[in-house]
Amino acid sequence: MPAQDALDFGAERPELSVVIPVFNEADNIDGLVARVIPILENCVRSFEIVFVDDGSSDGTMEALRRVNVADRRLHAVSFSRNFGKEIAIAAGLDHARGEAVIIMDADLQHPPEVIPTFVDYWRQGYKNVFGQRTDREQDSPLRRLLSQRFYYLFGQFGETPLPPGAGDFRLLDRQAVEALCSMGERARFSKGLYAWIGFKSIGVPFEVAERAHGTSKFSYRKLTRFALDGLMSFSTVPLKVWTYVGTMISAFAILMAVYFLLKTAIYGVDLPGFASLIVSVMFFGGIQLLSLGVLGEYIGRIFAEVKRRPLYLVAERIGDHGAETADPPMPSRHRQRV
Ligand code: UDP
Ligand code: MG
């Protein structure tokens, strides 16, 4: 069967693809395109920009249509709803045809001026060239504190070390892109996946700029979900820790039992202790629910994985990706392996 694969474009492969997830970024698109294109024209033979519209409800799609009419090297795929940035990146990688792929945000917080340095390293043979933020000035103090805690926990318990300050702003060689595309997981923690695939890697420091227009699309709720996805897809420590907690509590209970037995044998029966009884019942009830909750988090993720729903649904394509096939190309991760 001929593969109708989004990646099968052999001859017409551009040297570089730039993948940009966009969610309600109508005001940023023109400025971004105007700044990125001259830089790309100066540093590579040929390029394409793949926008992934993550279910925007503002004028993002109109802006994307407009830029596509002006420049055919710019295409877009649009999701049927908001699937989240991680999944938008996965879709961008599925659709990117370049020999190398750069991932960047739409809000100009990732300075495009760093792109030529990424490309230089790629030409020297690096396959995973990642931007390393040198500061977090642009984040609120609470977000800074929470991310610091998260990275500390990840460093302690995660199975893959993350390079400090590395995020989604990076260049990936085709080989690394194929590796990422072959990972079918739904709970995607890209930062972990980039580190997990390995390949010859190098960091390029950059300063995070101020957001050009609008506000961050990440609420604390979304960030918490993201942090839990990250920890749970790269660590089983939260599952195993309950074995130790349970063992310690049981040992303590046995000691208490011996203590009360001896006390009763020596001093006779004595009834007070209602308060301590209630407190311990509540405490252990709490511990049990907490451990069940952690199990539930993992089981929920297992449930999401075994359903094998497609990672995303494309509602519309703008540009030549739309013209290629009547049916949407089926990325490799969606094909059932038999
Ligand atoms: N984004 C997305 N889907 C979402 C949230 C964000 O595609 O559900 C995109 C957003 O349009 C931007 C990038 O991801 O291009 C980074 O988002 P944002 O700037 O809001 O995040 P922050 O810089 O605060 O981490
Ligand atoms: Mg941003």
CSV table of C-alpha atoms and ligand atoms in Angstrom, one decimal:
chain,number,residue,atom,x,y,z
A,1,MET,CA,0.0,0.0,0.0
A,2,PRO,CA,1.5,3.4,-0.9
A,3,ALA,CA,2.2,5.3,2.3
A,4,GLN,CA,0.1,8.4,2.4
A,5,ASP,CA,2.5,9.8,4.9
A,6,ALA,CA,2.9,13.4,5.9
A,7,LEU,CA,6.6,12.9,5.8
A,8,ASP,CA,6.9,11.3,2.3
A,9,PHE,CA,7.8,14.3,0.2
A,10,GLY,CA,11.3,13.2,-0.7
A,11,ALA,CA,12.4,15.4,-3.6
A,12,GLU,CA,10.6,18.6,-2.6
A,13,ARG,CA,11.9,18.6,0.9
A,14,PRO,CA,13.0,22.1,2.0
A,15,GLU,CA,16.2,22.5,3.9
A,16,LEU,CA,14.4,23.9,7.0
A,17,SER,CA,10.9,23.8,8.4
A,18,VAL,CA,9.8,26.1,11.2
A,19,VAL,CA,7.0,24.8,13.3
A,20,ILE,CA,5.0,27.4,15.2
A,21,PRO,CA,2.0,26.4,17.5
A,22,VAL,CA,-0.5,29.2,17.6
A,23,PHE,CA,-3.5,29.7,19.9
A,24,ASN,CA,-5.3,33.0,19.7
A,25,GLU,CA,-2.2,34.8,18.3
A,26,ALA,CA,-3.9,36.9,15.6
A,27,ASP,CA,-2.0,40.0,16.6
A,28,ASN,CA,1.4,38.3,16.6
A,29,ILE,CA,1.4,36.6,13.2
A,30,ASP,CA,2.3,39.5,10.9
A,31,GLY,CA,5.1,40.8,13.1
A,32,LEU,CA,6.5,37.3,13.6
A,33,VAL,CA,6.5,36.5,9.8
A,34,ALA,CA,8.0,39.9,9.0
A,35,ARG,CA,10.9,39.2,11.4
A,36,VAL,CA,11.5,35.5,10.7
A,37,ILE,CA,11.4,35.4,6.9
A,38,PRO,CA,14.5,37.7,6.2
A,39,ILE,CA,16.5,35.7,8.8
A,40,LEU,CA,15.5,32.4,7.2
A,41,GLU,CA,16.2,33.7,3.7
A,42,ASN,CA,19.7,34.6,4.7
A,43,CYS,CA,20.7,31.3,6.4
A,44,VAL,CA,19.1,28.5,4.5
A,45,ARG,CA,18.6,27.4,0.8
A,46,SER,CA,14.9,26.8,1.2
A,47,PHE,CA,12.4,26.8,4.0
A,48,GLU,CA,8.8,26.4,4.9
A,49,ILE,CA,6.9,27.6,8.0
A,50,VAL,CA,4.2,25.3,9.4
A,51,PHE,CA,1.7,27.0,11.7
A,52,VAL,CA,-0.4,24.7,13.8
A,53,ASP,CA,-3.6,26.5,14.8
A,54,ASP,CA,-4.6,24.9,18.1
A,55,GLY,CA,-8.3,25.7,17.9
A,56,SER,CA,-8.0,29.5,18.0
A,57,SER,CA,-11.3,31.4,18.4
A,58,ASP,CA,-9.9,34.9,17.3
A,59,GLY,CA,-8.8,36.0,13.9
A,60,THR,CA,-5.7,33.7,13.8
A,61,MET,CA,-7.0,31.6,10.9
A,62,GLU,CA,-7.8,34.7,8.8
A,63,ALA,CA,-4.3,36.0,9.5
A,64,LEU,CA,-2.8,32.6,8.5
A,65,ARG,CA,-4.8,32.6,5.3
A,66,ARG,CA,-3.6,36.1,4.5
A,67,VAL,CA,0.1,35.2,5.0
A,68,ASN,CA,-0.3,32.1,3.0
A,69,VAL,CA,-1.6,34.0,0.0
A,70,ALA,CA,1.3,36.5,0.3
A,71,ASP,CA,3.9,33.7,0.6
A,72,ARG,CA,3.3,30.1,-0.4
A,73,ARG,CA,6.1,28.9,1.8
A,74,LEU,CA,3.8,29.4,4.8
A,75,HIS,CA,1.2,26.8,5.5
A,76,ALA,CA,-1.0,25.9,8.3
A,77,VAL,CA,-3.0,23.0,9.8
A,78,SER,CA,-5.9,23.9,12.0
A,79,PHE,CA,-7.2,21.6,14.8
A,80,SER,CA,-10.8,21.0,15.4
A,81,ARG,CA,-10.5,22.3,18.9
A,82,ASN,CA,-7.8,23.2,21.4
A,83,PHE,CA,-5.6,20.2,22.0
A,84,GLY,CA,-2.7,21.9,23.8
A,85,LYS,CA,0.7,23.2,22.8
A,86,GLU,CA,2.4,19.8,23.2
A,87,ILE,CA,0.1,18.1,20.8
A,88,ALA,CA,0.3,21.1,18.4
A,89,ILE,CA,4.1,20.6,18.4
A,90,ALA,CA,3.6,16.9,17.6
A,91,ALA,CA,1.3,17.8,14.7
A,92,GLY,CA,3.8,20.4,13.5
A,93,LEU,CA,6.5,17.7,13.4
A,94,ASP,CA,4.2,15.3,11.6
A,95,HIS,CA,3.6,17.9,8.9
A,96,ALA,CA,7.1,19.4,8.6
A,97,ARG,CA,9.1,18.2,5.6
A,98,GLY,CA,12.4,19.9,6.2
A,99,GLU,CA,15.7,18.2,6.6
A,100,ALA,CA,15.8,20.1,9.9
A,101,VAL,CA,12.9,21.5,11.9
A,102,ILE,CA,12.9,24.5,14.2
A,103,ILE,CA,10.2,24.8,16.9
A,104,MET,CA,9.4,28.2,18.2
A,105,ASP,CA,6.6,30.2,19.9
A,106,ALA,CA,4.5,32.7,18.0
A,107,ASP,CA,4.8,35.5,20.5
A,108,LEU,CA,8.4,36.4,19.7
A,109,GLN,CA,9.6,35.4,23.1
A,110,HIS,CA,12.0,33.1,21.3
A,111,PRO,CA,14.3,35.6,19.4
A,112,PRO,CA,14.5,34.5,15.7
A,113,GLU,CA,18.0,36.0,15.6
A,114,VAL,CA,19.2,32.8,17.3
A,115,ILE,CA,18.1,30.7,14.3
A,116,PRO,CA,21.4,31.1,12.3
A,117,THR,CA,23.4,29.9,15.3
A,118,PHE,CA,21.1,26.8,15.5
A,119,VAL,CA,21.6,26.2,11.7
A,120,ASP,CA,25.4,26.6,12.0
A,121,TYR,CA,25.5,23.9,14.8
A,122,TRP,CA,23.3,21.6,12.7
A,123,ARG,CA,25.6,22.0,9.8
A,124,GLN,CA,28.5,21.0,12.1
A,125,GLY,CA,26.6,17.8,12.8
A,126,TYR,CA,24.5,18.5,15.9
A,127,LYS,CA,21.1,16.9,15.6
A,128,ASN,CA,19.4,18.3,18.7
A,129,VAL,CA,20.3,22.0,19.1
A,130,PHE,CA,18.3,23.5,22.0
A,131,GLY,CA,17.9,27.1,23.1
A,132,GLN,CA,18.7,27.6,26.8
A,133,ARG,CA,16.9,30.5,28.5
A,134,THR,CA,19.4,32.4,30.6
A,135,ASP,CA,16.7,34.1,32.7
A,136,ARG,CA,13.1,33.8,33.7
A,137,GLU,CA,12.5,37.5,34.2
A,138,GLN,CA,9.4,37.4,32.0
A,139,ASP,CA,7.6,34.9,34.3
A,140,SER,CA,5.7,35.9,37.4
A,141,PRO,CA,7.5,35.2,40.7
A,142,LEU,CA,4.9,32.5,41.6
A,143,ARG,CA,5.4,30.8,38.2
A,144,ARG,CA,9.2,31.0,38.6
A,145,LEU,CA,9.0,29.4,42.1
A,146,LEU,CA,6.7,26.6,40.9
A,147,SER,CA,8.8,25.8,37.9
A,148,GLN,CA,11.9,25.8,40.1
A,149,ARG,CA,10.2,23.2,42.4
A,150,PHE,CA,9.1,21.2,39.4
A,151,TYR,CA,12.6,21.0,37.9
A,152,TYR,CA,14.0,20.1,41.3
A,153,LEU,CA,11.5,17.2,41.6
A,154,PHE,CA,12.1,16.1,38.1
A,155,GLY,CA,15.8,16.1,38.7
A,156,GLN,CA,15.4,14.0,41.7
A,157,PHE,CA,12.8,11.5,40.4
A,158,GLY,CA,12.7,11.8,36.6
A,159,GLU,CA,14.4,9.0,34.6
A,160,THR,CA,15.9,11.4,32.1
A,161,PRO,CA,18.0,14.4,33.1
A,162,LEU,CA,16.8,17.7,31.6
A,163,PRO,CA,19.4,20.3,30.5
A,164,PRO,CA,18.8,23.5,32.6
A,165,GLY,CA,16.7,26.2,30.8
A,166,ALA,CA,16.0,24.0,27.7
A,167,GLY,CA,12.5,24.3,26.3
A,168,ASP,CA,10.7,23.9,23.0
A,169,PHE,CA,12.8,26.5,21.2
A,170,ARG,CA,15.2,24.2,19.3
A,171,LEU,CA,16.4,22.8,16.0
A,172,LEU,CA,15.9,19.0,15.4
A,173,ASP,CA,17.5,17.1,12.6
A,174,ARG,CA,15.2,14.9,10.5
A,175,GLN,CA,16.5,11.8,12.3
A,176,ALA,CA,15.5,13.3,15.7
A,177,VAL,CA,12.1,14.4,14.2
A,178,GLU,CA,11.4,10.9,13.0
A,179,ALA,CA,12.3,9.6,16.5
A,180,LEU,CA,9.8,12.0,18.1
A,181,CYS,CA,7.1,11.2,15.5
A,182,SER,CA,7.4,7.5,16.3
A,183,MET,CA,6.4,8.1,19.9
A,184,GLY,CA,2.7,7.5,20.2
A,185,GLU,CA,2.1,8.7,23.7
A,186,ARG,CA,-0.8,11.1,24.4
A,187,ALA,CA,0.4,12.6,27.7
A,188,ARG,CA,3.2,14.4,25.9
A,189,PHE,CA,5.9,16.1,27.9
A,190,SER,CA,8.0,17.3,25.0
A,191,LYS,CA,10.9,18.6,27.1
A,192,GLY,CA,11.4,15.1,28.5
A,193,LEU,CA,11.0,13.5,25.1
A,194,TYR,CA,13.6,15.8,23.5
A,195,ALA,CA,16.1,14.8,26.2
A,196,TRP,CA,15.0,11.1,26.0
A,197,ILE,CA,15.8,10.7,22.3
A,198,GLY,CA,19.4,11.9,22.8
A,199,PHE,CA,21.4,12.4,19.6
A,200,LYS,CA,24.4,14.8,19.4
A,201,SER,CA,23.1,17.8,21.4
A,202,ILE,CA,24.2,21.3,22.2
A,203,GLY,CA,22.7,24.3,24.0
A,204,VAL,CA,22.6,27.8,22.7
A,205,PRO,CA,21.9,30.5,25.4
A,206,PHE,CA,19.2,33.1,24.6
A,207,GLU,CA,17.4,35.7,26.5
A,208,VAL,CA,13.6,35.4,26.6
A,209,ALA,CA,12.0,38.5,25.2
A,210,GLU,CA,8.8,40.1,26.3
A,211,ARG,CA,5.6,38.7,24.8
A,212,ALA,CA,4.9,40.8,21.7
A,213,HIS,CA,1.1,40.9,22.1
A,214,GLY,CA,-1.5,39.3,24.4
A,215,THR,CA,-0.9,37.3,27.5
A,216,SER,CA,0.4,33.8,28.3
A,217,LYS,CA,-2.0,31.1,27.2
A,218,PHE,CA,-1.0,29.0,30.2
A,219,SER,CA,-3.2,29.2,33.3
A,220,TYR,CA,-1.9,27.7,36.5
A,221,ARG,CA,-4.4,24.9,36.0
A,222,LYS,CA,-2.9,24.0,32.6
A,223,LEU,CA,0.6,24.3,34.1
A,224,THR,CA,-0.2,21.9,36.9
A,225,ARG,CA,-1.6,19.4,34.5
A,226,PHE,CA,1.5,19.8,32.4
A,227,ALA,CA,3.8,19.3,35.4
A,228,LEU,CA,1.9,16.1,36.5
A,229,ASP,CA,2.1,14.8,32.9
A,230,GLY,CA,5.8,15.5,33.0
A,231,LEU,CA,6.5,13.8,36.3
A,232,MET,CA,4.2,10.8,35.7
A,233,SER,CA,5.4,10.0,32.2
A,234,PHE,CA,9.0,10.1,33.2
A,235,SER,CA,8.9,8.6,36.7
A,236,THR,CA,7.3,5.8,38.6
A,237,VAL,CA,8.6,7.1,42.0
A,238,PRO,CA,5.1,8.6,42.9
A,239,LEU,CA,3.7,5.0,42.5
A,240,LYS,CA,6.5,3.3,44.5
A,241,VAL,CA,6.8,5.8,47.3
A,242,TRP,CA,3.6,4.4,48.9
A,243,THR,CA,5.3,1.0,49.5
A,244,TYR,CA,7.7,2.8,51.8
A,245,VAL,CA,5.1,5.1,53.4
A,246,GLY,CA,2.9,2.0,54.0
A,247,THR,CA,5.8,0.0,55.5
A,248,MET,CA,6.8,2.9,57.8
A,249,ILE,CA,3.2,3.4,59.0
A,250,SER,CA,2.7,-0.4,59.6
A,251,ALA,CA,5.9,-0.5,61.6
A,252,PHE,CA,4.8,2.4,63.7
A,253,ALA,CA,1.4,0.7,64.2
A,254,ILE,CA,3.0,-2.5,65.4
A,255,LEU,CA,5.1,-0.5,67.9
A,256,MET,CA,2.0,1.3,69.1
A,257,ALA,CA,0.2,-2.0,69.5
A,258,VAL,CA,3.0,-3.4,71.6
A,259,TYR,CA,3.1,-0.2,73.7
A,260,PHE,CA,-0.7,-0.3,74.4
A,261,LEU,CA,-0.6,-4.1,75.1
A,262,LEU,CA,2.1,-3.6,77.7
A,263,LYS,CA,0.4,-0.5,79.2
A,264,THR,CA,-2.9,-2.4,79.6
A,265,ALA,CA,-1.2,-5.4,81.1
A,266,ILE,CA,0.7,-3.3,83.6
A,267,TYR,CA,-1.7,-0.5,84.5
A,268,GLY,CA,-5.1,-2.1,83.5
A,269,VAL,CA,-7.7,-0.8,81.1
A,270,ASP,CA,-8.1,2.9,80.7
A,271,LEU,CA,-10.4,4.6,78.2
A,272,PRO,CA,-9.4,8.2,77.3
A,273,GLY,CA,-7.8,8.8,73.9
A,274,PHE,CA,-10.9,9.8,71.8
A,275,ALA,CA,-9.1,12.8,70.3
A,276,SER,CA,-6.0,10.9,69.3
A,277,LEU,CA,-8.2,8.1,67.8
A,278,ILE,CA,-10.1,10.6,65.6
A,279,VAL,CA,-6.9,12.3,64.5
A,280,SER,CA,-5.2,9.1,63.6
A,281,VAL,CA,-8.3,7.7,61.7
A,282,MET,CA,-8.4,11.0,59.7
A,283,PHE,CA,-4.7,11.0,59.1
A,284,PHE,CA,-4.6,7.5,57.8
A,285,GLY,CA,-7.8,8.0,55.8
A,286,GLY,CA,-6.1,11.0,54.2
A,287,ILE,CA,-2.9,9.0,53.4
A,288,GLN,CA,-5.0,6.2,51.8
A,289,LEU,CA,-7.0,8.6,49.6
A,290,LEU,CA,-3.8,10.4,48.6
A,291,SER,CA,-2.1,7.1,47.5
A,292,LEU,CA,-5.3,6.1,45.7
A,293,GLY,CA,-5.4,9.5,44.0
A,294,VAL,CA,-1.8,8.9,42.7
A,295,LEU,CA,-2.8,5.5,41.4
A,296,GLY,CA,-5.8,7.1,39.8
A,297,GLU,CA,-3.6,9.6,38.0
A,298,TYR,CA,-1.6,6.8,36.5
A,299,ILE,CA,-4.6,4.7,35.7
A,300,GLY,CA,-6.3,7.7,34.0
A,301,ARG,CA,-3.2,8.1,31.8
A,302,ILE,CA,-3.1,4.4,31.0
A,303,PHE,CA,-6.8,4.6,30.1
A,304,ALA,CA,-6.2,7.6,27.8
A,305,GLU,CA,-3.3,5.6,26.1
A,306,VAL,CA,-5.2,2.4,25.6
A,307,LYS,CA,-8.2,4.1,23.9
A,308,ARG,CA,-5.8,4.9,21.1
A,309,ARG,CA,-7.7,7.8,19.9
A,310,PRO,CA,-5.9,10.0,17.3
A,311,LEU,CA,-3.7,12.5,19.0
A,312,TYR,CA,-5.4,15.4,17.2
A,313,LEU,CA,-8.0,16.1,14.6
A,314,VAL,CA,-7.3,18.4,11.7
A,315,ALA,CA,-10.3,20.6,10.7
A,316,GLU,CA,-8.7,22.6,7.9
A,317,ARG,CA,-5.4,23.0,6.0
A,318,ILE,CA,-4.1,26.1,4.5
A,319,GLY,CA,-1.4,25.9,1.8
A,320,ASP,CA,0.0,23.0,-0.2
A,321,HIS,CA,-0.5,20.4,2.6
A,322,GLY,CA,-4.2,20.7,1.8
A,323,ALA,CA,-3.7,20.2,-1.9
A,324,GLU,CA,-1.7,17.0,-1.7
A,325,THR,CA,-4.4,14.5,-0.7
A,326,ALA,CA,-8.1,14.6,-0.4
A,327,ASP,CA,-7.8,12.6,2.8
A,328,PRO,CA,-5.7,14.1,5.6
A,329,PRO,CA,-2.3,12.4,5.6
A,330,MET,CA,-2.2,9.9,8.4
A,331,PRO,CA,0.9,10.4,10.5
A,332,SER,CA,2.8,7.3,11.4
A,333,ARG,CA,1.9,7.4,15.1
A,334,HIS,CA,-1.8,6.9,14.2
A,335,ARG,CA,-1.3,3.7,12.2
A,336,GLN,CA,-1.9,0.6,14.1
A,337,ARG,CA,1.2,-1.5,14.2
A,338,VAL,CA,0.4,-5.2,13.5
B,1,UDP,N1,-0.1,27.6,22.6
B,1,UDP,C1,-0.8,26.6,21.9
B,1,UDP,N2,-1.8,26.0,22.6
B,1,UDP,C2,-2.1,26.3,23.9
B,1,UDP,C3,-1.4,27.2,24.5
B,1,UDP,C4,-0.3,27.9,23.9
B,1,UDP,O1,-0.5,26.3,20.7
B,1,UDP,O2,-3.1,25.7,24.4
B,1,UDP,C5,1.0,28.3,21.9
B,1,UDP,C6,1.0,29.8,21.9
B,1,UDP,O3,0.2,30.3,20.9
B,1,UDP,C7,2.4,30.2,21.8
B,1,UDP,C8,3.2,29.1,22.5
B,1,UDP,O4,2.2,28.0,22.5
B,1,UDP,O5,2.8,30.2,20.4
B,1,UDP,C9,3.6,29.5,23.8
B,1,UDP,O6,2.5,29.9,24.6
B,1,UDP,P1,2.6,31.1,25.6
B,1,UDP,O7,3.4,32.2,25.1
B,1,UDP,O8,1.2,31.5,26.0
B,1,UDP,O9,3.3,30.4,26.8
B,1,UDP,P2,4.5,31.0,27.8
B,1,UDP,O10,5.4,31.8,27.0
B,1,UDP,O11,3.8,31.7,28.8
B,1,UDP,O12,5.1,29.7,28.3
B,2,MG,MG,5.1,33.1,25.5
